[in-house]
Amino acid sequence: MRVSWDAYFMNIAREVSARATCDRKHVGCVIVRDKTILATGYNGSVRGLPHCDEVGHMMEDGHCVRTIHAEINAIVQAARHGTAIDGGTLFVTASPCWPCFRTIANSGIRRIVFGEFYRDERVFEVAGALGIELSELAPDASGVPR
């Protein structure tokens, strides 16, 4: 049986997360428009600097701040390559944190599909106010997005 487009892109986001370099949480992101992948990102250190898996975590207030989150890396990748993401859909393996959500909203993304809830409920209320669709696509018992 063929998976839905949402499950297809979420599966790709899960694969992208395998590149993440902070073992506290592996997150992957795929930005899509018109069933075409525009950019991908995973959580990792600033380009050219060592990664958590090489030198350890940089902790502040219980969070590792060495890494740039997957969503931001995907948006930056699109910007570096001159790829417009306005009106696109962002697939991410964990719901965006508040700082990432604000950046996503300003980027013109109109839909966010996430694999698991992560930490910040503000995104739901603000997404509704902004007209950004926010959907959970959690895996079933076999680990496949439903």
PDB file of C-alpha atoms in Angstrom:
ATOM      1  CA  MET A   1       0.000   0.000   0.000  1.00  0.00           C
ATOM      2  CA  ARG A   2       1.288   3.449  -0.923  1.00  0.00           C
ATOM      3  CA  VAL A   3       1.879   5.902   1.894  1.00  0.00           C
ATOM      4  CA  SER A   4       0.290   9.346   1.800  1.00  0.00           C
ATOM      5  CA  TRP A   5       2.347  12.346   0.669  1.00  0.00           C
ATOM      6  CA  ASP A   6       2.511  13.539   4.270  1.00  0.00           C
ATOM      7  CA  ALA A   7       3.836  10.174   5.459  1.00  0.00           C
ATOM      8  CA  TYR A   8       6.301  10.095   2.550  1.00  0.00           C
ATOM      9  CA  PHE A   9       7.806  13.484   3.436  1.00  0.00           C
ATOM     10  CA  MET A  10       7.778  12.716   7.174  1.00  0.00           C
ATOM     11  CA  ASN A  11       9.670   9.486   6.463  1.00  0.00           C
ATOM     12  CA  ILE A  12      12.266  11.567   4.618  1.00  0.00           C
ATOM     13  CA  ALA A  13      12.466  13.998   7.567  1.00  0.00           C
ATOM     14  CA  ARG A  14      13.112  11.018   9.855  1.00  0.00           C
ATOM     15  CA  GLU A  15      15.922   9.886   7.557  1.00  0.00           C
ATOM     16  CA  VAL A  16      17.382  13.421   7.524  1.00  0.00           C
ATOM     17  CA  SER A  17      17.391  13.343  11.348  1.00  0.00           C
ATOM     18  CA  ALA A  18      19.977  10.536  11.175  1.00  0.00           C
ATOM     19  CA  ARG A  19      22.548  13.243  10.232  1.00  0.00           C
ATOM     20  CA  ALA A  20      21.951  15.165  13.501  1.00  0.00           C
ATOM     21  CA  THR A  21      25.038  15.618  15.643  1.00  0.00           C
ATOM     22  CA  CYS A  22      23.508  16.362  19.064  1.00  0.00           C
ATOM     23  CA  ASP A  23      22.594  13.104  20.768  1.00  0.00           C
ATOM     24  CA  ARG A  24      20.187  14.867  23.135  1.00  0.00           C
ATOM     25  CA  LYS A  25      17.614  14.917  20.321  1.00  0.00           C
ATOM     26  CA  HIS A  26      17.920  13.964  16.670  1.00  0.00           C
ATOM     27  CA  VAL A  27      15.567  16.135  14.614  1.00  0.00           C
ATOM     28  CA  GLY A  28      15.119  16.286  10.852  1.00  0.00           C
ATOM     29  CA  CYS A  29      13.212  18.722   8.670  1.00  0.00           C
ATOM     30  CA  VAL A  30      12.046  18.822   5.047  1.00  0.00           C
ATOM     31  CA  ILE A  31      10.499  21.857   3.357  1.00  0.00           C
ATOM     32  CA  VAL A  32       8.156  21.023   0.495  1.00  0.00           C
ATOM     33  CA  ARG A  33       5.990  22.878  -2.000  1.00  0.00           C
ATOM     34  CA  ASP A  34       3.912  21.276  -4.741  1.00  0.00           C
ATOM     35  CA  LYS A  35       5.146  17.796  -3.725  1.00  0.00           C
ATOM     36  CA  THR A  36       8.738  18.875  -4.382  1.00  0.00           C
ATOM     37  CA  ILE A  37      11.480  18.975  -1.739  1.00  0.00           C
ATOM     38  CA  LEU A  38      12.966  22.466  -1.534  1.00  0.00           C
ATOM     39  CA  ALA A  39      15.361  22.082   1.419  1.00  0.00           C
ATOM     40  CA  THR A  40      16.317  19.807   4.289  1.00  0.00           C
ATOM     41  CA  GLY A  41      17.942  20.378   7.664  1.00  0.00           C
ATOM     42  CA  TYR A  42      18.971  18.599  10.835  1.00  0.00           C
ATOM     43  CA  ASN A  43      20.190  19.816  14.203  1.00  0.00           C
ATOM     44  CA  GLY A  44      23.925  20.402  14.157  1.00  0.00           C
ATOM     45  CA  SER A  45      26.581  22.947  15.038  1.00  0.00           C
ATOM     46  CA  VAL A  46      27.430  26.172  13.285  1.00  0.00           C
ATOM     47  CA  ARG A  47      29.155  25.438   9.968  1.00  0.00           C
ATOM     48  CA  GLY A  48      32.888  24.949  10.561  1.00  0.00           C
ATOM     49  CA  LEU A  49      32.634  24.488  14.340  1.00  0.00           C
ATOM     50  CA  PRO A  50      32.853  21.183  16.226  1.00  0.00           C
ATOM     51  CA  HIS A  51      29.696  19.167  16.889  1.00  0.00           C
ATOM     52  CA  CYS A  52      28.318  17.846  20.182  1.00  0.00           C
ATOM     53  CA  ASP A  53      29.245  14.312  19.199  1.00  0.00           C
ATOM     54  CA  GLU A  54      32.874  15.514  18.843  1.00  0.00           C
ATOM     55  CA  VAL A  55      33.369  17.862  21.824  1.00  0.00           C
ATOM     56  CA  GLY A  56      30.293  17.534  24.031  1.00  0.00           C
ATOM     57  CA  HIS A  57      27.308  19.709  24.742  1.00  0.00           C
ATOM     58  CA  MET A  58      27.246  23.452  25.412  1.00  0.00           C
ATOM     59  CA  MET A  59      24.561  23.633  28.097  1.00  0.00           C
ATOM     60  CA  GLU A  60      22.540  26.695  29.161  1.00  0.00           C
ATOM     61  CA  ASP A  61      19.440  26.410  31.360  1.00  0.00           C
ATOM     62  CA  GLY A  62      19.191  22.682  30.687  1.00  0.00           C
ATOM     63  CA  HIS A  63      19.384  23.052  26.883  1.00  0.00           C
ATOM     64  CA  CYS A  64      22.233  22.379  24.510  1.00  0.00           C
ATOM     65  CA  VAL A  65      22.937  25.631  22.647  1.00  0.00           C
ATOM     66  CA  ARG A  66      25.778  24.342  20.458  1.00  0.00           C
ATOM     67  CA  THR A  67      23.313  23.233  17.792  1.00  0.00           C
ATOM     68  CA  ILE A  68      21.174  25.076  15.291  1.00  0.00           C
ATOM     69  CA  HIS A  69      17.757  23.440  15.094  1.00  0.00           C
ATOM     70  CA  ALA A  70      16.702  21.437  12.050  1.00  0.00           C
ATOM     71  CA  GLU A  71      13.996  23.906  10.985  1.00  0.00           C
ATOM     72  CA  ILE A  72      16.412  26.841  10.991  1.00  0.00           C
ATOM     73  CA  ASN A  73      19.032  24.830   9.090  1.00  0.00           C
ATOM     74  CA  ALA A  74      16.435  23.965   6.419  1.00  0.00           C
ATOM     75  CA  ILE A  75      15.359  27.618   6.082  1.00  0.00           C
ATOM     76  CA  VAL A  76      19.022  28.701   5.907  1.00  0.00           C
ATOM     77  CA  GLN A  77      19.751  26.048   3.259  1.00  0.00           C
ATOM     78  CA  ALA A  78      16.892  27.385   1.137  1.00  0.00           C
ATOM     79  CA  ALA A  79      18.161  30.961   1.562  1.00  0.00           C
ATOM     80  CA  ARG A  80      21.766  30.024   0.682  1.00  0.00           C
ATOM     81  CA  HIS A  81      20.562  28.461  -2.564  1.00  0.00           C
ATOM     82  CA  GLY A  82      18.042  31.174  -3.434  1.00  0.00           C
ATOM     83  CA  THR A  83      15.060  28.863  -3.050  1.00  0.00           C
ATOM     84  CA  ALA A  84      11.766  30.544  -2.181  1.00  0.00           C
ATOM     85  CA  ILE A  85       9.823  28.635   0.480  1.00  0.00           C
ATOM     86  CA  ASP A  86       6.859  31.020   0.787  1.00  0.00           C
ATOM     87  CA  GLY A  87       3.627  29.022   0.851  1.00  0.00           C
ATOM     88  CA  GLY A  88       5.433  25.761   1.537  1.00  0.00           C
ATOM     89  CA  THR A  89       4.936  22.970   4.049  1.00  0.00           C
ATOM     90  CA  LEU A  90       7.536  22.166   6.686  1.00  0.00           C
ATOM     91  CA  PHE A  91       7.785  18.540   7.865  1.00  0.00           C
ATOM     92  CA  VAL A  92       9.708  18.150  11.118  1.00  0.00           C
ATOM     93  CA  THR A  93      10.174  15.141  13.379  1.00  0.00           C
ATOM     94  CA  ALA A  94       9.407  17.167  16.551  1.00  0.00           C
ATOM     95  CA  SER A  95       7.127  20.188  16.888  1.00  0.00           C
ATOM     96  CA  PRO A  96       9.004  23.490  16.653  1.00  0.00           C
ATOM     97  CA  CYS A  97      10.277  25.262  19.737  1.00  0.00           C
ATOM     98  CA  TRP A  98       9.079  28.835  20.195  1.00  0.00           C
ATOM     99  CA  PRO A  99      12.125  30.548  18.568  1.00  0.00           C
ATOM    100  CA  CYS A 100      11.995  28.185  15.574  1.00  0.00           C
ATOM    101  CA  PHE A 101       8.243  28.660  15.205  1.00  0.00           C
ATOM    102  CA  ARG A 102       8.634  32.436  15.024  1.00  0.00           C
ATOM    103  CA  THR A 103      11.235  32.073  12.263  1.00  0.00           C
ATOM    104  CA  ILE A 104       9.064  29.568  10.389  1.00  0.00           C
ATOM    105  CA  ALA A 105       6.089  31.942  10.591  1.00  0.00           C
ATOM    106  CA  ASN A 106       8.140  34.834   9.208  1.00  0.00           C
ATOM    107  CA  SER A 107       9.509  32.653   6.388  1.00  0.00           C
ATOM    108  CA  GLY A 108       6.076  32.306   4.796  1.00  0.00           C
ATOM    109  CA  ILE A 109       5.566  28.611   5.535  1.00  0.00           C
ATOM    110  CA  ARG A 110       1.796  27.983   5.585  1.00  0.00           C
ATOM    111  CA  ARG A 111       1.700  24.457   7.009  1.00  0.00           C
ATOM    112  CA  ILE A 112       3.747  22.600   9.627  1.00  0.00           C
ATOM    113  CA  VAL A 113       3.519  18.818  10.002  1.00  0.00           C
ATOM    114  CA  PHE A 114       5.317  17.408  13.033  1.00  0.00           C
ATOM    115  CA  GLY A 115       6.022  13.894  14.238  1.00  0.00           C
ATOM    116  CA  GLU A 116       5.923  14.343  18.017  1.00  0.00           C
ATOM    117  CA  PHE A 117       4.990  17.141  20.372  1.00  0.00           C
ATOM    118  CA  TYR A 118       8.048  18.885  21.794  1.00  0.00           C
ATOM    119  CA  ARG A 119       7.728  21.244  24.674  1.00  0.00           C
ATOM    120  CA  ASP A 120       5.927  24.460  23.673  1.00  0.00           C
ATOM    121  CA  GLU A 121       2.146  24.759  23.387  1.00  0.00           C
ATOM    122  CA  ARG A 122       2.266  28.445  22.378  1.00  0.00           C
ATOM    123  CA  VAL A 123       2.832  27.381  18.790  1.00  0.00           C
ATOM    124  CA  PHE A 124      -0.711  25.984  18.534  1.00  0.00           C
ATOM    125  CA  GLU A 125      -2.469  29.198  19.569  1.00  0.00           C
ATOM    126  CA  VAL A 126      -0.219  31.485  17.537  1.00  0.00           C
ATOM    127  CA  ALA A 127      -0.342  29.246  14.463  1.00  0.00           C
ATOM    128  CA  GLY A 128      -4.130  29.466  14.537  1.00  0.00           C
ATOM    129  CA  ALA A 129      -4.035  33.250  14.851  1.00  0.00           C
ATOM    130  CA  LEU A 130      -1.653  33.458  11.866  1.00  0.00           C
ATOM    131  CA  GLY A 131      -3.535  30.981   9.690  1.00  0.00           C
ATOM    132  CA  ILE A 132      -0.680  28.467   9.717  1.00  0.00           C
ATOM    133  CA  GLU A 133      -1.937  24.886   9.684  1.00  0.00           C
ATOM    134  CA  LEU A 134      -0.251  22.760  12.364  1.00  0.00           C
ATOM    135  CA  SER A 135      -0.749  18.973  12.168  1.00  0.00           C
ATOM    136  CA  GLU A 136       0.657  16.026  14.069  1.00  0.00           C
ATOM    137  CA  LEU A 137       1.657  12.960  12.090  1.00  0.00           C
ATOM    138  CA  ALA A 138       2.808  10.561  14.763  1.00  0.00           C
ATOM    139  CA  PRO A 139       4.100   7.085  13.886  1.00  0.00           C
ATOM    140  CA  ASP A 140       1.911   4.054  14.534  1.00  0.00           C
ATOM    141  CA  ALA A 141       3.050   1.098  16.676  1.00  0.00           C
ATOM    142  CA  SER A 142       5.287  -0.135  13.865  1.00  0.00           C
ATOM    143  CA  GLY A 143       7.070   3.238  13.699  1.00  0.00           C
ATOM    144  CA  VAL A 144       5.530   4.232  10.357  1.00  0.00           C
ATOM    145  CA  PRO A 145       3.794   7.628  10.143  1.00  0.00           C
ATOM    146  CA  ARG A 146       0.049   7.193   9.792  1.00  0.00           C
TER     147      ARG A 146
END
